[in-house]
Each structure stands twice: as structure tokens, then as C-alpha cells.
PDB file of C-alpha atoms in Angstrom:
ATOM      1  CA  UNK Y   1      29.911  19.723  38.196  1.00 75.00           C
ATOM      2  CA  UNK Y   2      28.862  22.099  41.083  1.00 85.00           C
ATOM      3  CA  UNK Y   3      27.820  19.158  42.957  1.00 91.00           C
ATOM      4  CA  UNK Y   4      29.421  16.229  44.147  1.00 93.00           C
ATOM      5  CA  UNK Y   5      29.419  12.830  46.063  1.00 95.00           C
ATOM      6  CA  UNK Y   6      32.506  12.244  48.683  1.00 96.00           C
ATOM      7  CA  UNK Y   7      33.306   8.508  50.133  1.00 97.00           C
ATOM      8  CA  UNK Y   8      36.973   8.019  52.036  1.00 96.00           C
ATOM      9  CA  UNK Y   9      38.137   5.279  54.246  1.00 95.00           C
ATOM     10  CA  UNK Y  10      40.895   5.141  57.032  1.00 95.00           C
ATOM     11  CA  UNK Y  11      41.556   2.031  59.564  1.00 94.00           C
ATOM     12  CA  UNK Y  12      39.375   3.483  61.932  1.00 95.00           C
ATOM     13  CA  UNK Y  13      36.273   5.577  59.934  1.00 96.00           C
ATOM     14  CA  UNK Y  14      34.223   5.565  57.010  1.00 96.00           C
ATOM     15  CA  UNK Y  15      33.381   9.168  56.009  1.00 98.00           C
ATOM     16  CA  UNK Y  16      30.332   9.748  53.235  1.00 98.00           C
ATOM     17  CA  UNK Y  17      29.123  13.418  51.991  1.00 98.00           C
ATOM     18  CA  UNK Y  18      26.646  14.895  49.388  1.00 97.00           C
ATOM     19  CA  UNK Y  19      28.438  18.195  48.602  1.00 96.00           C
ATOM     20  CA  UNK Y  20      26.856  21.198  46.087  1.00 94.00           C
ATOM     21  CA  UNK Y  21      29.474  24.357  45.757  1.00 91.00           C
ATOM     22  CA  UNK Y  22      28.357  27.365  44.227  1.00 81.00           C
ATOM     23  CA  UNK Y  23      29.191  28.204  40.847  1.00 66.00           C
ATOM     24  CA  UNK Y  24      28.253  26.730  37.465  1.00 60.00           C
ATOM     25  CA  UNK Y  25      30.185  25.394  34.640  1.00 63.00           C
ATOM     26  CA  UNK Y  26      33.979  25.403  34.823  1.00 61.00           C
ATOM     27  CA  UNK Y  27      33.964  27.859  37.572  1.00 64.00           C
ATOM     28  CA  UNK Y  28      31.839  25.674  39.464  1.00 67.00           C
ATOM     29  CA  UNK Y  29      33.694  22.767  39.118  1.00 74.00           C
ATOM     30  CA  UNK Y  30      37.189  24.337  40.086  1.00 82.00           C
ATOM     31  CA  UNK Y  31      35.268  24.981  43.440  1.00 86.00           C
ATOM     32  CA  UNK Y  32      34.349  21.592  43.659  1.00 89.00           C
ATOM     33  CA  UNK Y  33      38.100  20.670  43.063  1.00 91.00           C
ATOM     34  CA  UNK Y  34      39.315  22.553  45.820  1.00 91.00           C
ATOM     35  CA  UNK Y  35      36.249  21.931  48.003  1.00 93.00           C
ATOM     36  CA  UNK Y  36      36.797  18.062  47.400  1.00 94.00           C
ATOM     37  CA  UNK Y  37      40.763  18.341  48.081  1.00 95.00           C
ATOM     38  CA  UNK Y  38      40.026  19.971  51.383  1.00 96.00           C
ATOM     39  CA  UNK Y  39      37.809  17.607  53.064  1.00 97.00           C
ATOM     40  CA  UNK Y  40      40.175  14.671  52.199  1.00 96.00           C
ATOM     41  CA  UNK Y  41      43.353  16.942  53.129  1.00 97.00           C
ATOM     42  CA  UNK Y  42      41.180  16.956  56.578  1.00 97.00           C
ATOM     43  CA  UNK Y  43      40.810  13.088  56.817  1.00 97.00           C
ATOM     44  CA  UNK Y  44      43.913  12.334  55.471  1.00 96.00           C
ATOM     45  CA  UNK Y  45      46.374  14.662  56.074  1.00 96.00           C
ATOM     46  CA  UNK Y  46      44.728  16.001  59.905  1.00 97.00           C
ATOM     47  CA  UNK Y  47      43.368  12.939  60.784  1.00 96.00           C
ATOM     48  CA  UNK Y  48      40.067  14.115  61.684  1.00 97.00           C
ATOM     49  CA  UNK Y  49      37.140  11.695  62.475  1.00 96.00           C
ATOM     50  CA  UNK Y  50      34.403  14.692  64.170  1.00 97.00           C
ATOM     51  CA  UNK Y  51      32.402  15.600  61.240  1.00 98.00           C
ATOM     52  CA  UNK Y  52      32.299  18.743  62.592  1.00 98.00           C
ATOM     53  CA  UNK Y  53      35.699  19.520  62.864  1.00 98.00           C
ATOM     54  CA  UNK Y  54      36.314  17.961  59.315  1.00 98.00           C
ATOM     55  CA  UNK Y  55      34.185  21.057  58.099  1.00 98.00           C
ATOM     56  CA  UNK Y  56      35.723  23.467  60.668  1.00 97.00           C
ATOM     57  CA  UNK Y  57      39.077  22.395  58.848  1.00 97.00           C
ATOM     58  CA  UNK Y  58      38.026  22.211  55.286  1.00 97.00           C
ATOM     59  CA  UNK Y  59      36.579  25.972  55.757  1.00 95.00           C
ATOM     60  CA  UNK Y  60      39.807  26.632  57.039  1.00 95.00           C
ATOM     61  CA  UNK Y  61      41.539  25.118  54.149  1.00 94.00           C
ATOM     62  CA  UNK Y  62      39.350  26.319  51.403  1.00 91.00           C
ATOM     63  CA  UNK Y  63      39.762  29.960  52.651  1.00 90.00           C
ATOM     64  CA  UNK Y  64      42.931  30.091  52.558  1.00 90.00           C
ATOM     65  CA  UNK Y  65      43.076  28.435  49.221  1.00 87.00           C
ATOM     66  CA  UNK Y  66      41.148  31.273  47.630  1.00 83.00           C
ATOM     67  CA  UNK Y  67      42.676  34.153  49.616  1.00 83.00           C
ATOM     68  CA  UNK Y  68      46.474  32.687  47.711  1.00 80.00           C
ATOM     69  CA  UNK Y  69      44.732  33.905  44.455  1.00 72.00           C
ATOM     70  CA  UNK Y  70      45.153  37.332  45.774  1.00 64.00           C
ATOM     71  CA  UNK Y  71      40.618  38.248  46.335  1.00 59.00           C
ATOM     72  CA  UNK Y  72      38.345  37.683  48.616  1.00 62.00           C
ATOM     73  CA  UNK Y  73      36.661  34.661  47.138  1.00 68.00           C
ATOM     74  CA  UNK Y  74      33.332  33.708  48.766  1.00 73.00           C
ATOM     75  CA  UNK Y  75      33.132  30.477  46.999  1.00 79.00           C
ATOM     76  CA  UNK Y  76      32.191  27.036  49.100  1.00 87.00           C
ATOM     77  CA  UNK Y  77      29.746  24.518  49.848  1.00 93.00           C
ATOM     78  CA  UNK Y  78      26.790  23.406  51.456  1.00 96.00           C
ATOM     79  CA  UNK Y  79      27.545  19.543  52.624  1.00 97.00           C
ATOM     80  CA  UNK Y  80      25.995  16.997  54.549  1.00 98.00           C
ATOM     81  CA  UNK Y  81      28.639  14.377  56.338  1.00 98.00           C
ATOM     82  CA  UNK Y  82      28.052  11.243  57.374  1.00 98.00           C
ATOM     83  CA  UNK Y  83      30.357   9.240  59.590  1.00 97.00           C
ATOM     84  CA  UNK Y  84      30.363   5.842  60.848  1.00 95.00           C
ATOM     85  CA  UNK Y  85      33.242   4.396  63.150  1.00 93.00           C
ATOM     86  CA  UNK Y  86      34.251   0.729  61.683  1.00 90.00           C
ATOM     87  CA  UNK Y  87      34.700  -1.107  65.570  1.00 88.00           C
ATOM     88  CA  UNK Y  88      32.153   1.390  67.225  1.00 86.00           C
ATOM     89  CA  UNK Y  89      29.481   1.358  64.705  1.00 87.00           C
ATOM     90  CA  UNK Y  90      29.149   5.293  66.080  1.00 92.00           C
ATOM     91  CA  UNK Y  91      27.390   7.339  63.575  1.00 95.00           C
ATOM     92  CA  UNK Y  92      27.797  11.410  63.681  1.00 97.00           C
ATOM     93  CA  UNK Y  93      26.920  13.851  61.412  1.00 98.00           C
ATOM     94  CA  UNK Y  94      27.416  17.453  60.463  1.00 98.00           C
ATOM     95  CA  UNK Y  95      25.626  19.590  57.985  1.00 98.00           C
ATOM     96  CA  UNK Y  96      26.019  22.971  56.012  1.00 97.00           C
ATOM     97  CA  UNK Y  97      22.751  24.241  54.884  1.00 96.00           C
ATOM     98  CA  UNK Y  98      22.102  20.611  53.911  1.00 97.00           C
ATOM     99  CA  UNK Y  99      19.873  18.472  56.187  1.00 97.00           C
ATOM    100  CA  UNK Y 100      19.915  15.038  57.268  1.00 98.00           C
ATOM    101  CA  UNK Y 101      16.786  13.010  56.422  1.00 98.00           C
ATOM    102  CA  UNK Y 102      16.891   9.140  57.843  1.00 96.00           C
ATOM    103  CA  UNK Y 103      13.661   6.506  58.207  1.00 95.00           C
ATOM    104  CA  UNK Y 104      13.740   4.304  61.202  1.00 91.00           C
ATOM    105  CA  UNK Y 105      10.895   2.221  61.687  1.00 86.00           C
ATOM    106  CA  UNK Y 106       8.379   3.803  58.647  1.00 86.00           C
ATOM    107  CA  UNK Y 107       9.176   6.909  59.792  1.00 91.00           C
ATOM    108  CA  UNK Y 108      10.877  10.135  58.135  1.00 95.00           C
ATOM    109  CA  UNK Y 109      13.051  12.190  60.928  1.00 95.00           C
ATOM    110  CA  UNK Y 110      15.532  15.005  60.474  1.00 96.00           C
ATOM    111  CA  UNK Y 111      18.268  16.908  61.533  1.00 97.00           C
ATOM    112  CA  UNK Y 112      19.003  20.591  60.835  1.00 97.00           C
ATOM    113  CA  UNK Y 113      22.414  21.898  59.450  1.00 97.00           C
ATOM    114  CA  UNK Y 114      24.008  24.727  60.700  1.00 97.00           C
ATOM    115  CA  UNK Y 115      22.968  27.514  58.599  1.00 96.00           C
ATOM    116  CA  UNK Y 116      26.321  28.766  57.093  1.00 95.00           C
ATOM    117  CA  UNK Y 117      28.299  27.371  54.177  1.00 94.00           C
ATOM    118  CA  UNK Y 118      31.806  25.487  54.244  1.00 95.00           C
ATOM    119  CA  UNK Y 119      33.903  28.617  52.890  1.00 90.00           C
ATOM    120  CA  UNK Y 120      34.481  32.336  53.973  1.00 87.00           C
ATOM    121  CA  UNK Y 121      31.826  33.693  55.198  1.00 87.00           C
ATOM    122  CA  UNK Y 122      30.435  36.428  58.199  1.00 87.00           C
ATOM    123  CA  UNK Y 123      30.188  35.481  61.652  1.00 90.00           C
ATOM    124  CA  UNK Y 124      31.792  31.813  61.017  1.00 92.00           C
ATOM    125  CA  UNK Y 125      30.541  29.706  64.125  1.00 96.00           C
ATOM    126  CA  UNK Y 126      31.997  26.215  64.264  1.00 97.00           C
ATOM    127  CA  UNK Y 127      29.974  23.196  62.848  1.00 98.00           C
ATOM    128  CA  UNK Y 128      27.891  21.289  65.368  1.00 98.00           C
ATOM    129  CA  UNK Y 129      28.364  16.974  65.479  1.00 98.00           C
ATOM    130  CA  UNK Y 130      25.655  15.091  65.663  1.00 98.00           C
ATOM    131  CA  UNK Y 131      25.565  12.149  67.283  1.00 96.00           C
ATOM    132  CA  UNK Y 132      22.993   9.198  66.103  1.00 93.00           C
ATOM    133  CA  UNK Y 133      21.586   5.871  68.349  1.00 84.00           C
ATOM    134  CA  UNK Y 134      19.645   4.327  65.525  1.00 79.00           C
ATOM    135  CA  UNK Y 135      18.256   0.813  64.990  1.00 71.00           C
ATOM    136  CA  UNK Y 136      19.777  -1.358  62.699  1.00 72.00           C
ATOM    137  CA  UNK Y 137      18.139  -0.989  58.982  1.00 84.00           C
ATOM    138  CA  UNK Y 138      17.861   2.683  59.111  1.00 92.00           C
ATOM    139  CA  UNK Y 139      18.122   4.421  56.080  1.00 95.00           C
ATOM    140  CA  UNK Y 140      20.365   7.187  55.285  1.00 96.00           C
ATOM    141  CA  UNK Y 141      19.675  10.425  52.881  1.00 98.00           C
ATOM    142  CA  UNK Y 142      22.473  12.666  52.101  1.00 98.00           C
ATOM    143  CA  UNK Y 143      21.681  14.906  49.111  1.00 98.00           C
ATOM    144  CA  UNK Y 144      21.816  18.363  47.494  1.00 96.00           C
ATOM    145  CA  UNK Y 145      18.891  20.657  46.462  1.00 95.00           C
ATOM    146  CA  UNK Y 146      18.816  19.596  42.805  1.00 95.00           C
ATOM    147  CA  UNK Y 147      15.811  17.670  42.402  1.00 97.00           C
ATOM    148  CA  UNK Y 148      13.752  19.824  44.989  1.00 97.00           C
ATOM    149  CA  UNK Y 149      14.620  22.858  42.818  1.00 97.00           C
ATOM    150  CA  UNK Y 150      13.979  21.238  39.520  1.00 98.00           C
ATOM    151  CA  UNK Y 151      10.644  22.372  37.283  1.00 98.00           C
ATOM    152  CA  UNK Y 152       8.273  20.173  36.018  1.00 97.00           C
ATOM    153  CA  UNK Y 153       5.033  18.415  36.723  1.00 96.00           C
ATOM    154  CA  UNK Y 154       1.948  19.558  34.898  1.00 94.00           C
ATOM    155  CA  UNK Y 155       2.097  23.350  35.868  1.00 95.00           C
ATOM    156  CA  UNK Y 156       6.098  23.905  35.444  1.00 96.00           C
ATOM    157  CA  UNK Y 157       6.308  24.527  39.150  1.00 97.00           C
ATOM    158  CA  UNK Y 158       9.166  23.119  41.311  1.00 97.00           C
ATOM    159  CA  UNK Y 159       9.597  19.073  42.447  1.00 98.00           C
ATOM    160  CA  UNK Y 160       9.968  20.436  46.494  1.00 97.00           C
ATOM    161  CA  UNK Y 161      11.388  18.826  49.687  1.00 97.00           C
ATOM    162  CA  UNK Y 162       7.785  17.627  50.494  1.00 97.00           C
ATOM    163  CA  UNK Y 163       7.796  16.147  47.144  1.00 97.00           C
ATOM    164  CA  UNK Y 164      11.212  14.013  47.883  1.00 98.00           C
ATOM    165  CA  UNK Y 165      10.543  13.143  51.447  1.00 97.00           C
ATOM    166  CA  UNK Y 166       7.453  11.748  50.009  1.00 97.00           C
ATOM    167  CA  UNK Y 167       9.233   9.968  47.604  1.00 97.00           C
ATOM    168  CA  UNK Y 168      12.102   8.486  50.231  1.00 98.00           C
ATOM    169  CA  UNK Y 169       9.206   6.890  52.436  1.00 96.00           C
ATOM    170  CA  UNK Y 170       7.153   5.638  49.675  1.00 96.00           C
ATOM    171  CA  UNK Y 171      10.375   3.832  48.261  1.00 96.00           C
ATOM    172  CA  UNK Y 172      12.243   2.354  51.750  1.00 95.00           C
ATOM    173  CA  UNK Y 173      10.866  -1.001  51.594  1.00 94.00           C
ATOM    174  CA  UNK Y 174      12.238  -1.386  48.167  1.00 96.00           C
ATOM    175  CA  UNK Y 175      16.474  -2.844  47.662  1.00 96.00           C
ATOM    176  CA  UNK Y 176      18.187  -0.030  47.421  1.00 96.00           C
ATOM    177  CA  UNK Y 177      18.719  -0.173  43.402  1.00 96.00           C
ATOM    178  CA  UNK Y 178      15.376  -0.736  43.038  1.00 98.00           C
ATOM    179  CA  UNK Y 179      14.882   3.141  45.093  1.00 97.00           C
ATOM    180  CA  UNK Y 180      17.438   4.425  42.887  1.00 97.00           C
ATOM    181  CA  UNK Y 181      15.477   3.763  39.445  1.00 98.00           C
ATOM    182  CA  UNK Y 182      12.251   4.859  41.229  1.00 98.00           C
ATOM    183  CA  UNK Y 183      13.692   8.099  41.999  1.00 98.00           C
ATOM    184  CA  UNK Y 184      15.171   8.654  38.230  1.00 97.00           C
ATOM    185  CA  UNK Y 185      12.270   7.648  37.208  1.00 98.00           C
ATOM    186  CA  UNK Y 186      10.325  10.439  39.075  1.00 98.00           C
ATOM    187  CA  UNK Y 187      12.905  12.922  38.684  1.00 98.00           C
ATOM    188  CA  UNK Y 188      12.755  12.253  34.726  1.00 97.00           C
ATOM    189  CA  UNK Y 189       9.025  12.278  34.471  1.00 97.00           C
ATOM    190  CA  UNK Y 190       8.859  15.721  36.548  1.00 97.00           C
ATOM    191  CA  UNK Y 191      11.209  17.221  34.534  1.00 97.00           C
ATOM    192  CA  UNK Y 192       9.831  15.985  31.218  1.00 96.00           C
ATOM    193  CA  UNK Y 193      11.000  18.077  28.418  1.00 95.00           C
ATOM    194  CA  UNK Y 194      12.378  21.240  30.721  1.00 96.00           C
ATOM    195  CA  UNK Y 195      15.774  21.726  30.891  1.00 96.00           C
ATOM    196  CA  UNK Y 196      17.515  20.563  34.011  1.00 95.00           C
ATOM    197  CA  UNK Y 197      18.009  23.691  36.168  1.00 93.00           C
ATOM    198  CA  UNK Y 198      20.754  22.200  38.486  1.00 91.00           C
ATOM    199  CA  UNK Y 199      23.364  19.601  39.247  1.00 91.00           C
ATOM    200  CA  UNK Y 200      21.438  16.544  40.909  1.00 95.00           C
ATOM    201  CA  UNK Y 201      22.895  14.342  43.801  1.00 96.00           C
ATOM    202  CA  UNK Y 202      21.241  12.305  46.238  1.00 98.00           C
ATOM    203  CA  UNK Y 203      22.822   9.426  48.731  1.00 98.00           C
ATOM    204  CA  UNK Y 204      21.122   6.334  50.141  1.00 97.00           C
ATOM    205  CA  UNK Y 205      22.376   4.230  52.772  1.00 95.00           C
ATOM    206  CA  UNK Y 206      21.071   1.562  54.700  1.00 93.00           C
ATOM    207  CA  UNK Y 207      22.828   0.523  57.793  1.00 85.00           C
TER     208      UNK Y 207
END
């Protein structure tokens, strides 16, 4: 798949992403195969707790990857990261053209990504950290564009962001597997019978 989910843990950090890379098919997994190596080369082999240097690194990484196949490749990812230190309790975050969305006390608040993807690109800036003070029982969205982008409903138009936030603060006072089979459910009936136009992947975490 073109999209995919990313959970690692050292003694120190617990590090959570919702990645999509571009490409479809086999070529678009291979990119997620050498996306998904890079970011836990970062953690693991670097050592890297900033969530913005852990994408600063895996660009680094995943360029030079593509440039050994002899082109210039401008494969990558959007991402959002998620970290939380283990004694601290910190949380930071970093984002490639994928937002944060989290809902602390009924209410839906955001974060913007920097505006470039994780893999060669013009004008690479480094990747801003985020740093969250949040009240315990927040909840946590990391996802891709998937279900935004997907058709459906009763005109064949698409689901939209307003659509999901909608959906994420309609659903928070639910357990969390009970907001999982709400939002398949909703994602299913939207779609109905229209094929599914991308790779779908959506975190939730309550902390």
C-alpha cells in the first residue's frame, strides 16, 4: 500500500505516524518500504527523539536511497509524527502536508504541517517540532487523506475534511473501538458501491 501506519519504541520514547507516499500499486509500496526503513533507521540507528529532526533525517535518508538507483527520484511522503516521552509524558509533533487534529475538552484544534513532503524536493526547509501541554484524555488524530478524498454520498461528490472532523467530535465520547466501527461504518456507507479511490489510514489515540 501507498499508505501506512508507523509505531516504534526505545527506553526513552514512543514514536507513532500516519504515513501516505506517492505512488500506487507495487511502485507505491516499494516507496513505502524505503520510506518506512528510513524513519526507523532514524530512531534506531540515529537515535533521534525531535520529530522534526526524525523527518529532517528520513528525507535525508530516502534521498539518497533513490539517487543510488542512478535518477532523480521525487518519490516520498506526507507524514504526521507523534511523539510522547515515557518519564516526561512530553508530547511533540511534526507534520508533512499532514495535519494534526486533537479534541481537548469537546473541542476540535489543529496544527499545520509544514508544507513540503519527506523526500527530494525544491527549497527543502527543515521540519518544525511541535510541542503540546494538553490535559489528560485528549484525543489524538493522525491520518492520511484517504477518506476525505473518497466519493460517495448521494451526489458522488467527495467525503471532505469538514466531513471527518465532524465525524471525530461526534464520536470522542465513545471507547475508542467503538469510534473505530463508527468511522468504517461511515466511510463504507459514503462510499457505497464506488470504487475506493485511495489507500485509507486514520490513527486514534487517547492519552
Amino acid at each position: 500500500a501507498g499508505d501506512f501506519y508507523f509505531f516504534e519504541t526505545t527506553d526513552t520514547h514512543i514514536f507513532l505516524a500516519a504515513a501516505d507516499c506517492t505512488g500506487h500499486g507495487v511502485p507505491g509500496a516499494m516507496v513505502s518500504v524505503v520510506c518506512s526503513n528510513a524513519l526507523m533507521r532514524s530512531v534506531k540507528e540515529f537515535k533521534l527523539t525531535d520529530p522534526g529532526k526524525i523527518l529532517d533525517k528520513t528525507r535525508d535518508l530516502i534521498v539518497e536511497t533513490f539517487k543510488k538507483s542512478g535518477s532523480d527520484v521525487k518519490d516520498g511522503m506526507d507524514i504526521s509524527l507523534l511523539t510522547l516521552g515515557r518519564k516526561s509524558q512530553k508530547i511533540e509533533w511534526a507534520g508533512a502536508n499532514n495535519p494534526l487534529w486533537y479534541i481537548e475538552c469537546d473541542e476540535m484544534k489543529f496544527i499545520k504541517p509544514d508544507k513540503q513532503p519527506v523526500g527530494l524536493t525544491d527549497n527543502p526547509r527543515p521540519f518544525k517540532t511541535h510541542e503540546l501541554l494538553v490535559n489528560t484524555k485528549t484525543l489524538f488524530f493522525l491520518f492520511t487523506d484517504g477518506m476525505a478524498d473518497q466519493f460517495g454520498g448521494p451526489n458522488g461528490k467527495k467525503y471532505k475534511y469538514k466531513s471527518l472532523q465532524n465525524l471525530f467530535v461526534e464520536n470522542a465520547k465513545y471507547e475508542m473501538s467503538v469510534q473505530k466501527r463508527n468511522i468504517d461504518s461511515s466511510f463504507e456507507n459514503w462510499k457505497g458501491n464506488l470504487e475506493q479511490v485511495d489507500d485509507v489510514c486514520i490513527i486514534g489515540i487517547r492519552i
